């Protein structure tokens, strides 16, 4: 075989071997799986299995051919709760699930409660104890419930107990009660079936159902009884009326005060009802008439008529007096003209400044007129008493003054003097007496200076009479220094320099006229991204220090472009993506307080604080956004307290002023606004 043939034989053998290998490899290729399996077991077994709602059999079971992804699994078995879950299936894998089933409950529970204690509970006629009672493991069925207590209306109902459920019964028992009242007298004793229960009106509890007798009793009043039937669980109301007596009393003259057994009842003529039968003491009293009293018997169911003639026991007294301005009293009462007095003896007293007091006795007889003359004798002048109320004073200390008390007998002019321990008179003043007792006060200063510590004498000289009293002075060093500094020139300082300082201070104070008058301000305020016009009117008054002022102001502003970013958005009154439309108005009312100083007589910087109340409102044609339910209605958008701070500068031109200011305004809970203002002021006082 030549070389060429060998090569072709080799090639054919290679092709044969290679082709056989390729063919053999093609027939042994395995594809990639696209489904998985669930192996499901349960405890207990033999439960129904559902996957994605499709029934597959009973446990234990393996379900193949499930696609990749999540699948819902439900397992059911009689007398057990359903078991459900969601599980992931992976292609080519088996996911094992074990379900532990829980038995369904076959019984229920019952609880019985009552609104009163010691209530007995019966279930299907069987006694179960006092409420509250709880019974467990009851089979599903209807149950008859009865709750009772003595003297209460029993409670009955029927309930159905379901498996696995808790049923509660609240029983309300109504007590058998009696309410007793007596219509025409008070504090009557009440007896029920002969047993005392208290005073009317009264509510008697714990009454057994059936027939009863209630009785009312008081003093000499005849007892009143009533028989009634008390139904179970109800309130029986019993109203009793007791038999009483009545009395009619008249007098001549009328208007006499009537007393029964010492108790005031009114004035005649008078009718009194619902009186206690029996003896009663009747007494009539009237000014200037003799009292009338008598004991009468009051009978049940009758009206006793009594009429009394009263006897006058008064007389009359006239008093003449000299001098004409003398004060007269009769029996302690001021005399102002002829007096009607009950018969008896009276003391008549007369007094007048500058006269001796006079006292006389007069006897008054009934139905007679009497007269007496009170001629007072002039008294010689005398000082009956003289002294000081406080024996020590501190000159310059608030409330510490020398109070000199003087008692005299008549009009006179005198002198009060203050002297030191050496007898030297420091000061004196005249005094005139116009009444029996007078007071004079002295501050402890002589020629503007406080007296030093020591013992002093105060002396009264009048009508040739003289009285003295001593007192001590205790100097307050701080007060003394202040008084001496203001009262005397300072020798250590140059007098001309002091005068210049005082003149400069005086001139400076003359320029301090404060910030007062009527001020009208206008400008713009910055509210979010909006620029809004603002105007206000202020009425200011200068305070006594001249550097401070206070007053009132009203402010108004307008929001003409809506406000998507400002206070209304913050109050959540509009939607975050909504824009207000139309025009909104703001109004503030405030009290203000500020401070200022006037420079060069015409330049006045100031600061001012304010606090008050604000309100934002809108007309009917500019309400929020069209979807808002308030659209087209108008009304208040927001309101609350507000505050502001303002700093500015005024230029005075006689009674007028012009100025500019910066203001920071806060609506509490809503936001802040910056304002730039110009103002015009006019001082009209």
XYZ file of C-alpha atoms in Angstrom:
685
model
C 0.000 0.000 0.000
C 1.533 3.322 -0.955
C 1.727 6.391 1.214
C -1.322 8.141 -0.301
C -3.668 5.310 0.396
C -2.496 5.114 4.021
C -3.413 8.743 4.547
C -6.956 8.309 3.199
C -7.505 5.208 5.354
C -6.405 7.184 8.438
C -8.783 10.056 7.618
C -11.742 7.695 7.175
C -11.029 5.959 10.487
C -10.833 9.364 12.300
C -14.128 10.487 10.802
C -15.802 7.237 11.785
C -14.631 7.380 15.381
C -15.445 11.076 15.807
C -18.955 10.756 14.340
C -19.789 7.807 16.595
C -18.734 9.776 19.683
C -20.839 12.770 18.707
C -23.908 10.657 18.075
C -23.534 8.881 21.364
C -23.167 12.241 23.284
C -26.392 13.658 21.717
C -28.661 10.936 23.025
C -27.482 11.207 26.728
C -28.295 15.073 27.246
C -30.639 15.890 30.259
C -32.847 19.112 30.286
C -33.002 21.625 33.352
C -36.201 21.008 35.538
C -38.865 23.842 35.725
C -41.107 22.575 38.607
C -40.755 21.611 42.266
C -42.631 19.673 44.962
C -44.309 20.141 48.358
C -44.246 17.314 50.875
C -47.059 17.970 53.373
C -47.571 16.223 56.724
C -49.970 16.982 59.582
C -50.463 16.130 63.243
C -52.898 14.462 63.416
C -52.753 12.969 59.905
C -55.550 12.288 57.392
C -56.259 15.988 56.926
C -57.521 17.444 53.641
C -54.889 19.345 51.638
C -55.571 22.321 49.341
C -52.857 24.136 47.357
C -53.832 27.395 45.676
C -57.467 26.401 46.341
C -57.191 23.015 44.562
C -57.776 19.818 46.528
C -54.857 17.321 46.263
C -55.604 14.633 48.835
C -54.988 13.821 52.506
C -51.857 13.994 54.608
C -49.193 12.754 54.380
C -48.822 13.642 50.685
C -46.209 14.876 48.210
C -47.445 17.179 45.465
C -45.223 17.402 42.390
C -45.263 19.592 39.314
C -45.655 22.915 41.141
C -44.186 25.891 39.327
C -41.503 28.151 40.826
C -42.911 30.762 43.214
C -45.160 31.075 46.265
C -48.202 28.850 46.822
C -50.977 29.055 49.450
C -51.600 25.902 51.490
C -54.719 25.106 53.524
C -55.183 21.982 55.669
C -58.607 21.002 57.055
C -59.799 18.330 59.438
C -63.090 17.861 61.213
C -63.168 19.256 64.810
C -59.904 21.119 64.200
C -59.208 24.701 63.227
C -58.150 25.330 59.622
C -54.387 25.604 59.113
C -53.125 27.982 56.411
C -49.754 29.184 55.163
C -47.795 30.462 52.164
C -44.670 28.632 50.976
C -42.003 29.017 48.275
C -41.524 26.231 45.690
C -38.120 25.974 43.984
C -37.677 23.993 40.750
C -36.064 20.654 41.266
C -36.484 20.782 45.052
C -38.934 19.266 47.574
C -40.152 21.623 50.386
C -41.397 19.727 53.472
C -44.276 21.194 55.566
C -45.507 19.847 58.918
C -48.805 21.307 60.197
C -49.839 20.965 63.847
C -53.608 21.254 64.023
C -55.516 22.789 66.982
C -58.827 21.347 68.114
C -61.952 23.499 67.713
C -63.550 24.444 71.095
C -66.732 22.533 71.874
C -67.859 24.494 74.948
C -68.395 28.108 76.059
C -68.311 30.153 79.291
C -70.984 32.154 81.135
C -70.636 34.999 83.700
C -73.631 36.433 85.593
C -73.316 39.786 87.442
C -75.814 41.900 89.406
C -76.097 45.561 90.425
C -76.618 44.668 94.106
C -74.790 42.386 96.520
C -76.088 39.044 97.866
C -78.091 38.412 94.683
C -78.755 34.675 94.138
C -78.057 33.197 90.670
C -80.001 30.272 89.155
C -79.153 28.596 85.806
C -81.829 26.284 84.372
C -83.401 26.277 87.836
C -80.197 25.182 89.596
C -78.714 27.477 92.284
C -75.156 28.545 91.378
C -74.249 30.993 94.189
C -74.180 34.756 94.785
C -73.413 37.073 91.872
C -70.954 37.428 90.309
C -70.852 33.770 89.144
C -68.698 32.318 86.313
C -69.381 28.893 84.751
C -66.955 27.258 82.287
C -67.182 24.369 79.744
C -70.869 24.756 78.989
C -72.124 22.929 75.912
C -73.606 25.105 73.181
C -77.285 25.476 74.073
C -79.951 27.846 75.455
C -79.746 28.575 79.209
C -82.397 30.167 81.497
C -80.923 32.737 83.904
C -82.670 33.998 87.056
C -81.210 36.496 89.589
C -83.136 37.349 92.765
C -82.815 38.991 96.169
C -85.318 39.539 98.950
C -87.350 42.766 98.591
C -86.110 43.238 95.031
C -87.827 42.463 91.751
C -86.127 39.377 90.294
C -84.377 39.393 86.921
C -84.906 36.649 84.311
C -83.504 36.108 80.802
C -82.421 33.372 78.336
C -78.995 33.293 76.625
C -77.427 31.015 74.019
C -73.878 29.778 74.706
C -71.721 29.304 71.605
C -68.599 27.121 71.457
C -65.461 29.122 72.159
C -67.404 32.219 73.276
C -67.681 34.042 76.651
C -71.217 35.269 77.434
C -71.844 37.898 80.164
C -75.236 38.680 81.730
C -75.629 41.949 83.729
C -78.764 41.729 85.862
C -80.413 44.906 87.168
C -82.632 44.360 90.220
C -85.041 47.076 91.349
C -85.613 47.575 95.066
C -89.054 47.766 96.661
C -89.175 51.204 98.372
C -91.663 53.594 99.984
C -91.394 57.411 99.874
C -93.430 59.091 102.641
C -94.157 62.824 102.908
C -96.468 64.943 105.074
C -97.951 67.880 103.187
C -98.910 70.355 105.915
C -96.398 70.041 108.794
C -92.683 69.347 109.192
C -90.662 66.823 111.196
C -93.490 64.343 111.702
C -92.302 60.929 112.951
C -92.957 58.120 110.440
C -93.736 54.517 111.421
C -93.965 51.579 108.978
C -95.957 48.631 110.324
C -95.459 50.090 113.816
C -91.652 50.426 113.501
C -90.120 53.935 113.704
C -88.262 54.864 110.485
C -87.401 58.572 110.903
C -88.872 62.024 110.144
C -90.804 63.024 107.039
C -89.976 63.439 104.254
C -88.254 60.042 104.151
C -87.487 57.191 101.726
C -87.767 53.724 103.299
C -85.730 51.013 101.566
C -85.725 47.224 101.838
C -89.510 46.966 102.006
C -90.943 43.518 101.356
C -93.634 43.295 98.663
C -97.182 43.168 100.053
C -99.586 45.174 102.213
C -98.229 47.715 104.733
C -99.388 50.523 107.038
C -97.580 53.839 107.340
C -98.340 56.250 110.225
C -97.357 59.894 110.909
C -97.180 61.261 114.460
C -96.181 64.584 116.033
C -96.901 66.212 119.400
C -100.561 67.019 119.988
C -101.515 66.420 116.354
C -103.817 63.404 115.873
C -101.958 60.488 114.232
C -102.621 59.877 110.527
C -102.342 56.401 108.953
C -102.505 54.949 105.430
C -102.668 51.357 104.159
C -101.023 50.526 100.826
C -99.703 47.670 98.711
C -95.988 47.666 97.792
C -95.429 45.962 94.447
C -92.161 44.103 93.934
C -89.347 46.260 92.529
C -91.343 49.506 92.577
C -91.279 52.762 94.570
C -94.565 53.571 96.302
C -95.164 57.230 97.110
C -97.389 57.995 100.121
C -98.501 61.561 100.936
C -100.123 62.141 104.336
C -102.064 65.158 105.607
C -102.392 65.618 109.350
C -105.352 67.225 111.073
C -104.494 70.737 112.317
C -106.032 73.860 113.834
C -106.222 77.425 112.457
C -106.183 80.874 114.074
C -107.355 84.325 112.940
C -106.160 87.359 114.990
C -107.095 91.023 114.540
C -106.414 94.095 116.695
C -107.436 97.680 117.107
C -105.350 99.442 116.001
C -104.007 96.987 113.404
C -100.314 96.376 112.795
C -99.639 94.736 116.155
C -96.947 92.026 116.250
C -98.341 88.542 116.974
C -96.382 86.002 119.068
C -97.567 82.401 119.569
C -95.885 80.665 122.503
C -93.170 83.337 122.275
C -92.519 82.915 118.500
C -93.132 85.840 116.135
C -95.735 85.069 113.423
C -96.458 88.413 111.721
C -98.659 91.502 112.147
C -102.409 91.816 112.553
C -104.763 91.089 110.933
C -103.369 87.609 110.208
C -104.576 84.021 109.586
C -102.309 81.125 110.583
C -103.010 77.558 109.475
C -101.619 74.087 110.271
C -101.216 74.862 113.982
C -100.780 72.163 116.597
C -104.036 71.538 118.509
C -104.135 72.347 122.249
C -103.453 75.328 124.488
C -101.580 78.229 122.883
C -100.399 81.524 124.423
C -101.342 84.469 122.169
C -99.541 87.808 122.663
C -99.873 91.144 120.810
C -97.223 93.883 120.986
C -97.219 97.384 119.506
C -95.095 100.446 120.179
C -96.773 102.932 122.550
C -99.494 100.383 123.413
C -99.834 97.993 126.316
C -99.148 94.346 125.396
C -102.114 91.960 125.326
C -101.703 88.231 126.072
C -104.135 85.341 126.577
C -104.083 81.516 126.461
C -106.535 79.884 124.054
C -107.318 76.268 123.137
C -106.970 75.396 119.454
C -109.291 72.644 118.258
C -108.694 70.277 115.330
C -110.425 71.277 112.108
C -111.652 74.693 113.351
C -110.564 78.352 112.990
C -110.291 80.292 116.250
C -111.172 84.032 115.887
C -109.456 86.455 118.299
C -109.882 90.257 118.416
C -107.993 92.541 120.813
C -108.512 96.186 121.804
C -105.079 97.642 122.611
C -104.595 100.480 125.125
C -102.299 103.372 124.318
C -99.662 104.014 127.026
C -97.674 106.922 125.512
C -97.350 110.619 126.129
C -95.618 113.510 124.352
C -92.507 115.552 125.204
C -91.426 118.965 123.855
C -87.968 120.427 124.630
C -86.888 124.074 124.409
C -83.132 124.754 124.404
C -80.579 127.525 124.724
C -78.319 128.036 122.850
C -80.198 127.071 119.694
C -77.367 124.850 118.402
C -77.281 122.694 121.515
C -77.598 118.918 121.031
C -80.426 117.256 123.015
C -80.936 113.531 123.708
C -83.941 111.906 125.376
C -83.337 108.449 126.777
C -80.253 108.179 124.541
C -82.132 109.133 121.348
C -81.490 112.424 119.524
C -84.250 114.974 119.923
C -85.418 116.611 116.685
C -88.941 117.682 117.581
C -91.909 116.683 119.747
C -91.439 112.996 120.672
C -94.033 110.325 121.466
C -92.768 108.247 124.390
C -94.109 105.318 126.367
C -95.048 106.187 129.910
C -92.053 106.134 132.256
C -89.037 108.155 133.366
C -86.455 109.496 130.902
C -83.137 111.355 131.173
C -82.800 114.462 129.015
C -79.227 115.631 128.275
C -77.990 118.796 126.571
C -74.503 119.671 125.312
C -72.852 122.431 123.276
C -69.217 123.399 122.738
C -68.349 126.236 125.108
C -71.184 125.378 127.537
C -71.474 123.183 130.571
C -73.340 119.887 129.958
C -76.862 119.750 131.475
C -78.927 116.696 132.519
C -82.568 116.553 133.714
C -85.139 113.831 134.448
C -88.721 113.862 133.154
C -91.674 111.516 133.812
C -94.054 110.759 130.936
C -97.699 109.883 131.630
C -99.976 108.196 129.109
C -102.134 110.420 126.920
C -100.475 113.625 128.265
C -98.153 116.260 126.780
C -95.016 117.352 128.657
C -92.441 120.107 128.118
C -88.980 120.814 129.505
C -86.484 123.688 129.143
C -82.756 122.999 128.634
C -80.852 126.281 129.213
C -77.114 125.574 129.153
C -74.630 127.709 131.125
C -71.485 129.009 129.454
C -68.292 127.277 130.526
C -64.991 128.988 131.275
C -62.135 127.931 129.022
C -59.980 125.105 130.292
C -57.624 122.492 128.878
C -59.080 119.264 130.171
C -56.359 117.033 128.717
C -53.209 117.374 126.600
C -50.653 114.828 125.331
C -48.987 113.012 122.449
C -50.164 109.710 120.976
C -46.643 108.398 120.244
C -43.834 109.285 122.648
C -41.098 108.735 120.014
C -40.786 109.969 116.417
C -38.220 109.536 113.628
C -38.161 112.726 111.517
C -38.174 112.001 107.782
C -39.434 108.453 108.163
C -42.713 107.835 106.363
C -45.684 107.796 108.758
C -43.629 108.979 111.730
C -45.096 112.312 112.921
C -45.847 113.886 116.273
C -49.624 113.715 116.931
C -50.706 116.179 119.619
C -54.117 115.569 121.214
C -55.958 118.505 122.862
C -59.232 118.469 124.811
C -60.735 121.845 125.749
C -64.022 123.162 127.116
C -64.712 126.007 124.692
C -63.618 128.142 121.746
C -60.238 129.873 122.091
C -57.030 130.700 120.195
C -53.741 129.332 121.429
C -50.129 128.548 120.577
C -48.347 125.183 120.349
C -44.556 125.307 120.695
C -41.705 122.782 120.505
C -38.675 123.300 122.786
C -35.492 121.304 123.348
C -34.078 119.975 126.602
C -32.453 123.372 127.283
C -35.792 125.139 127.096
C -35.096 126.844 123.765
C -38.152 127.135 121.542
C -37.425 125.555 118.127
C -40.731 126.260 116.407
C -44.323 127.263 117.196
C -47.685 127.723 115.495
C -51.147 129.073 116.295
C -54.225 126.918 116.721
C -57.946 127.681 117.051
C -60.357 125.454 118.995
C -63.800 124.798 117.492
C -64.677 121.492 119.174
C -63.939 119.626 122.383
C -61.188 117.432 120.930
C -58.627 118.298 118.259
C -55.416 116.817 116.841
C -52.329 118.577 115.480
C -49.492 116.851 113.569
C -45.843 117.924 113.236
C -43.209 116.241 110.999
C -40.171 116.913 113.212
C -38.491 119.457 110.886
C -37.379 122.992 111.708
C -36.623 125.283 108.741
C -36.319 122.248 106.472
C -33.969 120.322 108.755
C -34.858 117.306 110.945
C -34.356 117.796 114.648
C -31.485 115.725 116.093
C -31.992 112.854 118.510
C -32.993 113.917 122.013
C -35.840 114.755 124.399
C -38.254 117.570 123.559
C -41.278 119.320 125.073
C -44.501 120.295 123.310
C -46.493 123.043 125.069
C -50.042 124.371 124.546
C -50.796 127.907 125.772
C -54.386 129.187 125.449
C -56.824 131.299 127.502
C -54.290 131.737 130.289
C -53.909 127.974 130.615
C -50.845 125.913 129.789
C -50.220 122.185 129.402
C -47.040 120.331 128.353
C -45.953 116.855 127.279
C -42.546 115.360 126.450
C -41.422 113.144 123.562
C -38.155 111.830 122.107
C -36.754 112.089 118.591
C -34.581 109.389 117.065
C -32.840 110.478 113.853
C -32.647 108.210 110.812
C -29.031 108.884 109.696
C -29.698 108.127 106.014
C -32.790 110.325 105.936
C -30.970 113.034 107.878
C -28.089 113.056 105.394
C -30.443 113.297 102.440
C -32.413 116.140 104.008
C -29.300 118.047 104.982
C -27.884 117.630 101.475
C -31.005 119.103 99.860
C -31.705 121.692 102.551
C -28.261 123.316 102.795
C -25.703 124.444 100.181
C -22.671 122.206 99.680
C -19.757 124.334 100.753
C -17.173 121.960 99.268
C -18.372 122.523 95.695
C -18.074 125.628 93.659
C -21.432 127.446 93.711
C -21.161 128.606 90.079
C -20.397 125.084 88.851
C -23.364 123.724 90.748
C -25.602 126.379 89.258
C -24.384 125.487 85.762
C -25.056 121.781 86.321
C -28.522 122.528 87.582
C -29.228 124.782 84.604
C -28.073 122.098 82.147
C -30.182 119.470 83.871
C -33.166 121.807 83.878
C -32.744 122.566 80.182
C -32.413 118.867 79.373
C -35.592 118.044 81.262
C -37.446 120.872 79.513
C -36.743 119.181 76.212
C -38.070 115.817 77.427
C -41.679 116.102 76.386
C -42.063 112.370 75.703
C -43.787 110.785 72.715
C -47.471 111.656 72.976
C -50.294 112.486 70.628
C -51.969 110.894 67.610
C -49.715 109.012 65.180
C -50.731 107.705 61.755
C -48.305 105.210 60.205
C -48.284 103.558 56.810
C -45.952 101.219 54.959
C -45.426 97.701 53.730
C -44.994 94.351 55.439
C -43.310 91.208 54.148
C -45.452 88.079 54.649
C -43.814 85.010 53.138
C -43.214 85.930 49.471
C -45.900 88.627 49.473
C -45.518 92.379 50.008
C -48.634 93.753 51.736
C -49.782 97.314 52.567
C -50.245 98.133 56.277
C -51.621 101.176 58.168
C -52.164 101.879 61.870
C -53.460 104.597 64.200
C -51.916 105.141 67.670
C -52.998 107.239 70.665
C -50.037 107.731 73.043
C -49.608 109.437 76.432
C -46.423 110.535 78.185
C -45.904 108.938 81.602
C -44.830 111.072 84.608
C -41.124 110.253 84.134
C -41.299 111.909 80.636
C -38.964 109.232 79.214
C -41.705 106.603 78.982
C -45.013 106.568 77.155
C -47.995 104.217 76.828
C -51.186 104.013 74.838
C -53.333 102.084 72.412
C -53.169 101.349 68.708
C -55.182 99.732 65.960
C -53.540 98.185 62.911
C -54.878 96.915 59.598
C -53.254 95.177 56.637
C -54.302 93.554 53.372
C -53.086 90.402 51.569
C -54.091 91.122 47.945
C -52.285 88.296 46.163
C -53.159 85.175 48.170
C -50.707 83.392 50.440
C -49.423 79.924 49.512
C -46.425 80.057 51.840
C -47.367 82.190 54.844
C -49.378 81.955 58.045
C -52.503 80.381 56.587
C -50.530 77.510 55.111
C -48.873 76.987 58.512
C -52.270 76.844 60.195
C -53.192 73.987 57.834
C -56.321 75.860 56.764
C -55.591 75.138 53.101
C -54.194 72.161 51.238
C -50.366 72.130 50.858
C -50.702 72.335 47.077
C -53.429 74.998 47.080
C -53.057 78.773 46.626
C -55.304 81.328 48.324
C -57.215 83.472 45.865
C -58.556 86.995 46.198
C -57.951 89.502 49.030
C -57.633 88.842 52.772
C -57.668 91.415 55.585
C -55.915 91.497 58.964
C -56.838 93.657 61.987
C -54.998 94.056 65.331
C -55.830 95.900 68.566
C -52.970 96.455 71.015
C -51.821 98.131 74.226
C -48.342 99.685 73.905
C -45.473 100.734 76.181
C -42.314 102.484 75.054
C -39.302 104.623 75.953
C -37.828 107.683 74.211
C -35.384 110.546 74.656
C -35.311 113.944 72.924
C -31.920 115.035 71.552
C -31.062 118.563 70.440
C -34.675 119.505 71.093
C -35.935 117.994 67.798
C -34.594 114.428 67.302
C -36.429 111.640 69.137
C -35.346 107.952 68.845
C -37.695 105.467 70.509
C -38.445 101.784 71.108
C -41.950 100.406 71.663
C -43.498 97.060 72.641
C -47.108 96.033 72.029
C -49.427 93.133 72.897
C -53.027 92.463 71.904
C -55.346 90.399 69.706
C -55.432 89.839 65.948
C -58.057 88.587 63.485
C -57.722 87.598 59.798
C -60.889 87.551 57.726
C -61.984 87.491 54.130
C -64.995 88.688 52.093
C -67.325 86.263 50.376
C -65.661 86.675 46.986
C -62.126 85.715 48.053
C -62.242 82.450 49.942
C -59.313 80.042 49.741
C -59.551 77.681 46.732
C -62.698 76.600 44.919
C -62.719 73.063 46.349
C -62.838 74.374 49.929
C -66.361 74.073 51.510
C -66.080 77.677 52.743
C -65.669 78.987 49.178
C -67.931 81.956 48.575
C -69.095 82.326 52.201
C -66.676 84.776 53.801
C -65.679 84.813 57.466
C -62.802 84.563 59.926
C -59.699 82.728 58.698
C -57.646 82.831 61.922
C -57.455 84.768 65.207
C -55.438 84.859 68.432
C -52.975 86.859 70.517
C -50.259 88.957 68.907
C -47.189 90.958 69.923
C -44.748 93.300 68.238
C -41.501 95.218 68.677
C -40.835 98.572 66.974
C -37.806 100.842 66.779
C -37.992 104.228 65.116
C -36.876 107.836 64.855
C -39.097 110.966 64.949
C -38.228 114.492 63.851
C -40.185 117.146 65.795
C -41.551 120.194 63.993
C -43.395 122.204 66.661
C -46.541 120.222 67.427
C -45.995 117.860 64.495
C -43.503 115.066 63.902
C -42.506 112.857 60.997
C -40.588 109.626 61.299
C -39.663 106.168 60.089
C -39.623 102.825 61.885
C -38.916 99.109 61.580
C -41.415 96.700 63.172
C -41.361 92.948 63.824
C -44.913 91.632 64.261
C -45.843 88.206 65.700
C -49.235 86.500 65.365
C -48.791 83.857 68.056
C -49.159 80.367 66.607
C -49.315 81.752 63.043
C -46.019 83.430 62.150
C -44.081 86.708 61.975
C -44.066 89.689 59.594
C -41.476 92.441 58.977
C -42.761 95.989 58.468
C -41.170 99.223 57.246
C -43.232 102.313 58.112
C -43.335 106.091 57.851
C -45.393 108.058 60.378
C -46.982 111.451 60.936
C -47.741 112.628 64.499
C -49.686 115.499 66.027
C -49.521 116.510 69.661
C -52.764 118.301 70.532
C -52.152 118.863 74.293
